[in-house]
PDB file of C-alpha atoms in Angstrom:
ATOM      1  CA  MET A 203       6.343  -8.981 -26.865  1.00 44.00           C
ATOM      2  CA  SER A 204       6.014  -6.314 -29.649  1.00 44.00           C
ATOM      3  CA  THR A 205       9.017  -5.894 -31.858  1.00 46.00           C
ATOM      4  CA  THR A 206       7.804  -2.621 -33.151  1.00 46.00           C
ATOM      5  CA  LEU A 207      10.075   0.327 -31.753  1.00 50.00           C
ATOM      6  CA  THR A 208       7.125   3.273 -31.800  1.00 46.00           C
ATOM      7  CA  GLN A 209       3.590   2.350 -31.214  1.00 46.00           C
ATOM      8  CA  SER A 210       0.547   4.892 -31.054  1.00 48.00           C
ATOM      9  CA  GLU A 211      -0.097   5.870 -27.394  1.00 47.00           C
ATOM     10  CA  PRO A 212      -3.081   4.290 -26.087  1.00 47.00           C
ATOM     11  CA  LYS A 213      -5.969   6.572 -24.944  1.00 48.00           C
ATOM     12  CA  GLU A 214      -5.100   7.914 -21.305  1.00 50.00           C
ATOM     13  CA  ALA A 215      -8.105   5.964 -19.888  1.00 49.00           C
ATOM     14  CA  THR A 216      -7.201   2.744 -21.354  1.00 49.00           C
ATOM     15  CA  ARG A 217      -3.864   2.848 -20.132  1.00 48.00           C
ATOM     16  CA  VAL A 218      -4.660   3.489 -16.405  1.00 48.00           C
ATOM     17  CA  ARG A 219      -6.778   0.890 -16.219  1.00 51.00           C
ATOM     18  CA  SER A 220      -4.734  -1.487 -17.752  1.00 60.00           C
ATOM     19  CA  GLN A 221      -1.962  -1.238 -15.403  1.00 86.00           C
ATOM     20  CA  PHE A 222      -2.037  -2.382 -11.879  1.00 92.00           C
ATOM     21  CA  LEU A 223       0.448  -2.602  -9.069  1.00 92.00           C
ATOM     22  CA  ARG A 224       0.619  -6.270  -7.438  1.00 92.00           C
ATOM     23  CA  PRO A 225       0.352  -5.431  -3.455  1.00 93.00           C
ATOM     24  CA  GLN A 226       1.754  -7.526  -0.826  1.00 91.00           C
ATOM     25  CA  TYR A 227       0.086  -9.910   1.171  1.00 93.00           C
ATOM     26  CA  GLN A 228       0.049 -12.511   3.812  1.00 91.00           C
ATOM     27  CA  VAL A 229      -2.064 -15.446   4.645  1.00 92.00           C
ATOM     28  CA  SER A 230      -2.625 -16.544   8.374  1.00 91.00           C
ATOM     29  CA  ALA A 231      -5.461 -18.796   9.994  1.00 91.00           C
ATOM     30  CA  ASP A 232      -8.161 -17.914  12.446  1.00 91.00           C
ATOM     31  CA  GLY A 233     -10.032 -20.970  13.723  1.00 89.00           C
ATOM     32  CA  ASP A 234     -11.717 -22.186  10.454  1.00 88.00           C
ATOM     33  CA  ASP A 235     -10.999 -19.190   8.608  1.00 92.00           C
ATOM     34  CA  PHE A 236      -8.191 -17.904   6.514  1.00 93.00           C
ATOM     35  CA  ILE A 237      -7.314 -14.121   6.473  1.00 94.00           C
ATOM     36  CA  VAL A 238      -5.452 -12.684   3.695  1.00 94.00           C
ATOM     37  CA  SER A 239      -4.104  -8.929   4.864  1.00 94.00           C
ATOM     38  CA  VAL A 240      -2.935  -7.459   1.475  1.00 95.00           C
ATOM     39  CA  THR A 241      -1.021  -4.189   1.975  1.00 93.00           C
ATOM     40  CA  THR A 242      -3.151  -1.387   0.004  1.00 95.00           C
ATOM     41  CA  PRO A 243      -2.175   2.025   1.068  1.00 94.00           C
ATOM     42  CA  GLY A 244      -3.970   4.926   0.150  1.00 95.00           C
ATOM     43  CA  VAL A 245      -7.004   2.829  -0.310  1.00 95.00           C
ATOM     44  CA  SER A 246     -10.492   3.636   1.558  1.00 94.00           C
ATOM     45  CA  ARG A 247     -12.962   1.111   1.587  1.00 92.00           C
ATOM     46  CA  ASP A 248     -15.507   2.003  -1.053  1.00 93.00           C
ATOM     47  CA  GLY A 249     -12.487   1.712  -3.353  1.00 94.00           C
ATOM     48  CA  VAL A 250     -12.394  -2.093  -2.859  1.00 96.00           C
ATOM     49  CA  GLU A 251     -13.720  -4.927  -5.269  1.00 95.00           C
ATOM     50  CA  ILE A 252     -13.669  -8.718  -4.420  1.00 95.00           C
ATOM     51  CA  THR A 253     -14.551 -11.264  -6.596  1.00 94.00           C
ATOM     52  CA  LEU A 254     -14.473 -14.930  -6.066  1.00 93.00           C
ATOM     53  CA  GLU A 255     -14.916 -16.901  -9.370  1.00 91.00           C
ATOM     54  CA  GLU A 256     -14.517 -20.621  -8.871  1.00 87.00           C
ATOM     55  CA  GLU A 257     -11.224 -20.834  -7.384  1.00 88.00           C
ATOM     56  CA  THR A 258      -9.880 -17.147  -8.034  1.00 92.00           C
ATOM     57  CA  LEU A 259     -10.157 -14.757  -5.618  1.00 94.00           C
ATOM     58  CA  THR A 260      -9.686 -11.377  -7.280  1.00 95.00           C
ATOM     59  CA  VAL A 261      -8.842  -8.616  -5.128  1.00 96.00           C
ATOM     60  CA  ILE A 262      -8.808  -4.882  -7.067  1.00 96.00           C
ATOM     61  CA  ALA A 263      -8.164  -1.994  -4.660  1.00 96.00           C
ATOM     62  CA  ARG A 264      -8.434   1.413  -6.305  1.00 95.00           C
ATOM     63  CA  ARG A 265      -6.368   4.351  -4.759  1.00 94.00           C
ATOM     64  CA  GLY A 266      -8.590   7.071  -3.492  1.00 90.00           C
ATOM     65  CA  ASP A 267      -5.564   9.052  -2.016  1.00 85.00           C
ATOM     66  CA  ARG A 268      -5.262  11.681  -5.506  1.00 88.00           C
ATOM     67  CA  VAL A 269      -3.934  15.085  -4.234  1.00 92.00           C
ATOM     68  CA  PRO A 270      -5.291  18.243  -5.150  1.00 94.00           C
ATOM     69  CA  GLU A 271      -4.381  19.401  -8.454  1.00 93.00           C
ATOM     70  CA  SER A 272      -2.993  22.975  -7.175  1.00 95.00           C
ATOM     71  CA  TRP A 273      -0.090  20.647  -5.559  1.00 96.00           C
ATOM     72  CA  LYS A 274       2.859  20.888  -7.506  1.00 95.00           C
ATOM     73  CA  ALA A 275       5.263  17.702  -7.106  1.00 95.00           C
ATOM     74  CA  LEU A 276       8.870  18.373  -6.323  1.00 95.00           C
ATOM     75  CA  SER A 277       9.798  14.590  -5.704  1.00 93.00           C
ATOM     76  CA  ARG A 278       7.577  11.583  -6.114  1.00 94.00           C
ATOM     77  CA  GLU A 279       7.996   8.119  -5.094  1.00 93.00           C
ATOM     78  CA  LEU A 280       4.472   6.908  -4.054  1.00 93.00           C
ATOM     79  CA  PRO A 281       2.823   4.899  -7.014  1.00 90.00           C
ATOM     80  CA  ASP A 282      -0.083   6.311  -8.412  1.00 90.00           C
ATOM     81  CA  LEU A 283      -1.312   2.611  -9.895  1.00 92.00           C
ATOM     82  CA  ASP A 284      -4.446   0.753  -8.623  1.00 94.00           C
ATOM     83  CA  TYR A 285      -3.692  -2.667  -6.717  1.00 95.00           C
ATOM     84  CA  ARG A 286      -5.073  -6.088  -8.094  1.00 95.00           C
ATOM     85  CA  LEU A 287      -4.240  -9.520  -6.447  1.00 95.00           C
ATOM     86  CA  ARG A 288      -5.149 -12.526  -8.395  1.00 94.00           C
ATOM     87  CA  LEU A 289      -4.917 -15.716  -6.149  1.00 93.00           C
ATOM     88  CA  GLN A 290      -6.032 -19.289  -6.941  1.00 92.00           C
ATOM     89  CA  LEU A 291      -7.377 -20.788  -4.032  1.00 91.00           C
ATOM     90  CA  ASN A 292      -6.490 -24.379  -3.039  1.00 89.00           C
ATOM     91  CA  VAL A 293      -9.500 -24.871  -0.499  1.00 88.00           C
ATOM     92  CA  ARG A 294     -13.077 -24.334  -0.766  1.00 90.00           C
ATOM     93  CA  VAL A 295     -14.336 -21.564   0.910  1.00 92.00           C
ATOM     94  CA  ALA A 296     -17.881 -20.412   1.672  1.00 92.00           C
ATOM     95  CA  GLU A 297     -18.378 -17.548  -0.509  1.00 90.00           C
ATOM     96  CA  GLU A 298     -21.326 -16.169   1.036  1.00 92.00           C
ATOM     97  CA  LYS A 299     -19.502 -15.539   3.976  1.00 93.00           C
ATOM     98  CA  ILE A 300     -16.659 -13.707   2.611  1.00 94.00           C
ATOM     99  CA  SER A 301     -16.227 -10.696   4.474  1.00 95.00           C
ATOM    100  CA  ALA A 302     -13.774  -7.788   4.356  1.00 96.00           C
ATOM    101  CA  LYS A 303     -12.547  -4.516   6.184  1.00 95.00           C
ATOM    102  CA  VAL A 304      -9.968  -2.211   5.590  1.00 95.00           C
ATOM    103  CA  GLU A 305      -7.800  -0.196   7.994  1.00 94.00           C
ATOM    104  CA  ASN A 306      -5.109   2.022   8.072  1.00 93.00           C
ATOM    105  CA  GLY A 307      -4.260   0.878   4.538  1.00 93.00           C
ATOM    106  CA  ILE A 308      -4.343  -2.757   5.020  1.00 94.00           C
ATOM    107  CA  LEU A 309      -7.002  -4.744   3.417  1.00 96.00           C
ATOM    108  CA  ARG A 310      -8.019  -8.010   5.522  1.00 96.00           C
ATOM    109  CA  ILE A 311     -10.378 -10.611   3.887  1.00 96.00           C
ATOM    110  CA  ARG A 312     -11.824 -13.158   6.156  1.00 96.00           C
ATOM    111  CA  LEU A 313     -12.430 -16.372   4.006  1.00 94.00           C
ATOM    112  CA  PRO A 314     -14.203 -19.290   6.306  1.00 94.00           C
ATOM    113  CA  LYS A 315     -13.911 -22.819   5.145  1.00 90.00           C
ATOM    114  CA  ALA A 316     -16.632 -24.274   3.277  1.00 89.00           C
ATOM    115  CA  ASP A 317     -18.611 -26.499   5.544  1.00 85.00           C
ATOM    116  CA  GLU A 318     -18.024 -29.682   3.677  1.00 81.00           C
ATOM    117  CA  ILE A 319     -14.410 -29.529   3.995  1.00 79.00           C
ATOM    118  CA  LYS A 320     -14.331 -28.780   7.510  1.00 78.00           C
ATOM    119  CA  PRO A 321     -13.126 -31.881   9.887  1.00 77.00           C
ATOM    120  CA  ARG A 322     -15.903 -33.728  11.176  1.00 77.00           C
ATOM    121  CA  LYS A 323     -16.574 -36.178  14.498  1.00 80.00           C
ATOM    122  CA  ILE A 324     -18.399 -38.773  13.565  1.00 84.00           C
ATOM    123  CA  ALA A 325     -20.264 -40.376  16.279  1.00 86.00           C
ATOM    124  CA  ILE A 326     -19.937 -43.923  16.917  1.00 89.00           C
ATOM    125  CA  ASP A 327     -22.981 -45.993  17.537  1.00 84.00           C
TER     126      ASP A 327
ATOM    127  CA  MET B 794      -3.800 -27.128   4.410  1.00 70.00           C
ATOM    128  CA  LYS B 795      -2.705 -24.345   2.573  1.00 80.00           C
ATOM    129  CA  LEU B 796      -4.981 -21.524   0.947  1.00 84.00           C
ATOM    130  CA  ILE B 797      -3.156 -20.510  -2.048  1.00 82.00           C
ATOM    131  CA  ARG B 798      -2.489 -23.248  -4.573  1.00 77.00           C
ATOM    132  CA  TYR B 799       0.298 -22.120  -6.141  1.00 66.00           C
ATOM    133  CA  GLU B 800       1.717 -18.766  -7.651  1.00 63.00           C
ATOM    134  CA  HIS B 801       1.837 -19.103 -11.361  1.00 56.00           C
ATOM    135  CA  PRO B 802       4.724 -16.477 -12.672  1.00 51.00           C
ATOM    136  CA  SER B 803       3.571 -16.160 -16.312  1.00 44.00           C
ATOM    137  CA  LEU B 804      -0.496 -15.853 -15.949  1.00 46.00           C
ATOM    138  CA  PRO B 805      -1.527 -13.634 -18.845  1.00 45.00           C
ATOM    139  CA  SER B 806      -2.927 -11.138 -16.030  1.00 45.00           C
ATOM    140  CA  PHE B 807       0.415 -10.767 -14.067  1.00 47.00           C
ATOM    141  CA  ASN B 808       1.654  -8.321 -16.885  1.00 51.00           C
ATOM    142  CA  ASP B 809       5.062  -6.439 -17.096  1.00 55.00           C
ATOM    143  CA  VAL B 810       4.173  -3.764 -14.744  1.00 56.00           C
ATOM    144  CA  ASP B 811       3.128  -6.248 -12.284  1.00 54.00           C
ATOM    145  CA  ARG B 812       6.556  -7.697 -12.341  1.00 51.00           C
ATOM    146  CA  PHE B 813       8.535  -4.926 -12.224  1.00 53.00           C
ATOM    147  CA  PHE B 814       6.997  -3.681  -9.392  1.00 53.00           C
ATOM    148  CA  ASP B 815       7.071  -7.105  -7.814  1.00 53.00           C
ATOM    149  CA  LEU B 816      10.966  -7.033  -8.764  1.00 49.00           C
ATOM    150  CA  ALA B 817      11.213  -3.497  -7.454  1.00 49.00           C
ATOM    151  CA  LEU B 818       9.877  -3.760  -4.031  1.00 51.00           C
ATOM    152  CA  ARG B 819      11.429  -6.888  -3.104  1.00 47.00           C
ATOM    153  CA  ASP B 820      14.523  -5.241  -4.076  1.00 43.00           C
ATOM    154  CA  PHE B 821      13.249  -2.432  -2.035  1.00 46.00           C
ATOM    155  CA  GLY B 822      12.307  -4.694   1.451  1.00 43.00           C
ATOM    156  CA  ARG B 823      15.633  -6.407   0.640  1.00 41.00           C
ATOM    157  CA  PHE B 824      18.037  -3.212   0.719  1.00 42.00           C
ATOM    158  CA  GLY B 825      15.571  -1.875   3.971  1.00 39.00           C
ATOM    159  CA  SER B 826      15.408  -4.643   5.427  1.00 40.00           C
ATOM    160  CA  GLY B 827      16.588  -5.023   9.033  1.00 37.00           C
ATOM    161  CA  ASP B 828      19.072  -8.119   9.031  1.00 39.00           C
ATOM    162  CA  LEU B 829      21.964  -5.628   8.011  1.00 40.00           C
ATOM    163  CA  PHE B 830      21.308  -3.397  10.714  1.00 39.00           C
ATOM    164  CA  GLY B 831      20.225  -5.975  13.489  1.00 37.00           C
ATOM    165  CA  ARG B 832      16.715  -4.881  13.644  1.00 38.00           C
ATOM    166  CA  SER B 833      14.001  -7.386  13.627  1.00 41.00           C
ATOM    167  CA  ARG B 834      12.182  -5.687  10.889  1.00 48.00           C
ATOM    168  CA  SER B 835      11.756  -2.819   9.042  1.00 54.00           C
ATOM    169  CA  ALA B 836      10.077  -1.645   5.957  1.00 63.00           C
ATOM    170  CA  TYR B 837      10.809   0.820   3.066  1.00 77.00           C
ATOM    171  CA  THR B 838       8.626   3.907   3.324  1.00 89.00           C
ATOM    172  CA  PRO B 839       8.320   5.648  -0.022  1.00 92.00           C
ATOM    173  CA  ALA B 840       7.771   9.453   0.433  1.00 94.00           C
ATOM    174  CA  ASP B 841       6.413  12.347  -1.750  1.00 95.00           C
ATOM    175  CA  LEU B 842       7.499  16.355  -1.816  1.00 96.00           C
ATOM    176  CA  TYR B 843       4.969  18.519  -2.931  1.00 96.00           C
ATOM    177  CA  GLU B 844       4.803  22.226  -2.823  1.00 94.00           C
ATOM    178  CA  ASP B 845       1.529  24.858  -3.558  1.00 93.00           C
ATOM    179  CA  GLU B 846       1.248  28.862  -2.646  1.00 91.00           C
ATOM    180  CA  ASP B 847       0.967  28.211   0.682  1.00 92.00           C
ATOM    181  CA  ASN B 848       2.357  24.805   2.055  1.00 94.00           C
ATOM    182  CA  PHE B 849       4.823  22.041   1.234  1.00 95.00           C
ATOM    183  CA  TYR B 850       3.396  18.932   1.506  1.00 96.00           C
ATOM    184  CA  VAL B 851       5.226  15.459   2.499  1.00 96.00           C
ATOM    185  CA  ARG B 852       3.227  11.952   2.242  1.00 96.00           C
ATOM    186  CA  PHE B 853       4.649   9.107   3.312  1.00 95.00           C
ATOM    187  CA  GLU B 854       3.281   5.535   2.792  1.00 93.00           C
ATOM    188  CA  LEU B 855       2.843   3.741   6.227  1.00 92.00           C
ATOM    189  CA  PRO B 856       0.563   0.890   5.830  1.00 91.00           C
ATOM    190  CA  GLY B 857      -0.834  -0.978   8.733  1.00 89.00           C
ATOM    191  CA  VAL B 858       0.327   1.245  11.812  1.00 89.00           C
ATOM    192  CA  ASN B 859      -1.887   3.128  14.041  1.00 89.00           C
ATOM    193  CA  LYS B 860      -1.811   6.900  14.615  1.00 90.00           C
ATOM    194  CA  GLN B 861      -0.372   6.654  17.911  1.00 90.00           C
ATOM    195  CA  GLU B 862       2.807   4.760  16.831  1.00 91.00           C
ATOM    196  CA  ILE B 863       3.876   7.591  14.372  1.00 93.00           C
ATOM    197  CA  ALA B 864       6.345  10.342  15.339  1.00 93.00           C
ATOM    198  CA  VAL B 865       7.150  13.328  13.115  1.00 94.00           C
ATOM    199  CA  GLU B 866      10.085  15.368  13.699  1.00 93.00           C
ATOM    200  CA  LEU B 867      11.181  18.182  11.695  1.00 93.00           C
ATOM    201  CA  GLU B 868      14.868  19.473  12.876  1.00 92.00           C
ATOM    202  CA  ASN B 869      17.219  21.599  10.362  1.00 89.00           C
ATOM    203  CA  ALA B 870      14.995  21.188   7.489  1.00 90.00           C
ATOM    204  CA  VAL B 871      15.055  17.237   7.783  1.00 93.00           C
ATOM    205  CA  LEU B 872      11.494  16.191   7.949  1.00 95.00           C
ATOM    206  CA  THR B 873      11.966  12.453   9.904  1.00 94.00           C
ATOM    207  CA  VAL B 874       9.036   9.922  10.735  1.00 93.00           C
ATOM    208  CA  SER B 875       9.297   7.200  12.562  1.00 91.00           C
ATOM    209  CA  VAL B 876       7.046   4.235  13.527  1.00 88.00           C
ATOM    210  CA  ASN B 877       7.757   1.569  16.098  1.00 79.00           C
ATOM    211  CA  ARG B 878       5.507  -0.658  17.186  1.00 72.00           C
ATOM    212  CA  LYS B 879       4.418  -4.454  18.428  1.00 65.00           C
ATOM    213  CA  ASP B 880       3.386  -6.419  15.359  1.00 58.00           C
ATOM    214  CA  GLU B 881       0.159  -7.972  16.684  1.00 57.00           C
ATOM    215  CA  SER B 882      -0.491 -10.164  13.595  1.00 53.00           C
ATOM    216  CA  ASP B 883       2.965 -11.995  14.112  1.00 50.00           C
ATOM    217  CA  GLU B 884       2.621 -15.521  15.302  1.00 49.00           C
ATOM    218  CA  GLN B 885       5.610 -15.409  17.598  1.00 45.00           C
ATOM    219  CA  GLY B 886       4.380 -12.054  19.062  1.00 45.00           C
ATOM    220  CA  ALA B 887       7.376 -10.656  19.820  1.00 47.00           C
ATOM    221  CA  ALA B 888       8.525  -9.243  16.415  1.00 50.00           C
ATOM    222  CA  THR B 889       9.013  -5.296  16.022  1.00 61.00           C
ATOM    223  CA  TYR B 890       8.001  -3.174  13.045  1.00 66.00           C
ATOM    224  CA  GLU B 891       9.858  -0.261  12.402  1.00 76.00           C
ATOM    225  CA  ALA B 892      10.301   2.399   9.925  1.00 80.00           C
ATOM    226  CA  THR B 893      12.462   5.075   9.417  1.00 89.00           C
ATOM    227  CA  ARG B 894      12.397   7.768   7.046  1.00 92.00           C
ATOM    228  CA  SER B 895      13.834  10.979   6.420  1.00 93.00           C
ATOM    229  CA  VAL B 896      13.122  13.931   4.021  1.00 93.00           C
ATOM    230  CA  SER B 897      15.188  17.098   3.078  1.00 93.00           C
ATOM    231  CA  VAL B 898      12.303  19.813   3.068  1.00 92.00           C
ATOM    232  CA  PRO B 899      12.936  23.288   1.395  1.00 91.00           C
ATOM    233  CA  ASP B 900      13.899  25.911   3.835  1.00 89.00           C
ATOM    234  CA  GLY B 901      11.607  28.535   4.610  1.00 88.00           C
ATOM    235  CA  VAL B 902       8.856  26.347   6.699  1.00 91.00           C
ATOM    236  CA  ASP B 903       7.054  27.671   9.783  1.00 91.00           C
ATOM    237  CA  ALA B 904       8.012  25.226  12.054  1.00 90.00           C
ATOM    238  CA  ASP B 905       5.350  25.487  14.840  1.00 91.00           C
ATOM    239  CA  LYS B 906       2.617  25.071  12.574  1.00 93.00           C
ATOM    240  CA  VAL B 907       3.483  21.886  11.180  1.00 95.00           C
ATOM    241  CA  LYS B 908       0.424  19.403  11.171  1.00 95.00           C
ATOM    242  CA  ALA B 909       0.192  16.016   9.969  1.00 96.00           C
ATOM    243  CA  ALA B 910      -2.767  13.792   9.373  1.00 96.00           C
ATOM    244  CA  TYR B 911      -2.937  10.026   8.798  1.00 95.00           C
ATOM    245  CA  GLU B 912      -5.649   8.391   6.622  1.00 94.00           C
ATOM    246  CA  ASP B 913      -5.709   4.502   4.872  1.00 94.00           C
ATOM    247  CA  GLY B 914      -2.346   4.165   5.268  1.00 93.00           C
ATOM    248  CA  ILE B 915      -0.964   7.644   4.128  1.00 95.00           C
ATOM    249  CA  LEU B 916       0.597   9.910   6.422  1.00 96.00           C
ATOM    250  CA  THR B 917       0.515  13.580   4.953  1.00 96.00           C
ATOM    251  CA  VAL B 918       2.608  16.299   6.759  1.00 96.00           C
ATOM    252  CA  THR B 919       1.606  19.788   5.931  1.00 96.00           C
ATOM    253  CA  LEU B 920       4.515  22.420   6.314  1.00 95.00           C
ATOM    254  CA  PRO B 921       3.416  26.101   5.851  1.00 94.00           C
ATOM    255  CA  LYS B 922       6.007  28.096   4.092  1.00 92.00           C
ATOM    256  CA  SER B 923       6.633  31.045   6.481  1.00 89.00           C
ATOM    257  CA  GLU B 924       5.796  34.634   5.307  1.00 82.00           C
ATOM    258  CA  ALA B 925       9.107  35.536   4.079  1.00 76.00           C
ATOM    259  CA  ARG B 926       8.934  32.541   1.850  1.00 71.00           C
ATOM    260  CA  LYS B 927       5.791  33.333  -0.015  1.00 72.00           C
ATOM    261  CA  PRO B 928       5.181  35.220  -3.391  1.00 72.00           C
ATOM    262  CA  ARG B 929       4.340  38.464  -2.966  1.00 74.00           C
ATOM    263  CA  LEU B 930       3.240  40.605  -4.921  1.00 78.00           C
ATOM    264  CA  ILE B 931       4.983  43.816  -5.284  1.00 80.00           C
ATOM    265  CA  ASP B 932       3.471  47.660  -6.146  1.00 83.00           C
ATOM    266  CA  VAL B 933       5.283  49.170  -8.864  1.00 84.00           C
ATOM    267  CA  GLY B 934       5.484  52.899  -7.425  1.00 75.00           C
TER     268      GLY B 934
END
């Protein structure tokens, strides 16, 4: 942590880009798939970026719910920040089959298990 | 088999702001959570109040509910939004998700013309100012 009391203000754009809100999420299983549900109010499908790099799943969800400039805020509680969630996966997933949808402010990511880790029945001759 | 390996609290990516909101939201959750009030589950619902020349606007964060499950009520300049639904994603099946939030809005709202729209988990209620409340240009005679 910086020990200086004052610091030059970073430029607006850099400041906004480097601050994220960590969304709440839930993991559930659906057959051979995992479903990660991320709570991202204010985000539409255009604002979502999902990347899988090695074992790290990164979700960036940008709020698209900016209010018109003519609105004057009398009281604010909703955060303005975009969301970022990074998860270390314990299970190999089929990267090319990952799918996601956004509905009513919930982002649902479906992560199918990789074929090589699915349980396999072995026939006995 | 667990999907997520571990949650490392000090990864460099989880900066101070992330942590601040983690803590803040966790406390909100506890405060609003139903245990104290005997409800099965409830959520803290943040709200914003805005105005422009013609309307007041109240925005609520209500992620993951259906339009049909939201009720909006305006009484004595208090706007109340409530959600009551069955939580389909819950494995027990019977859990209910509840959220209620009341916000005081300024006087002078045309109650008959209040509108609400729900998009991407955000409910926006538009409360038109009554004619008497709007700024008026007065001619100097």
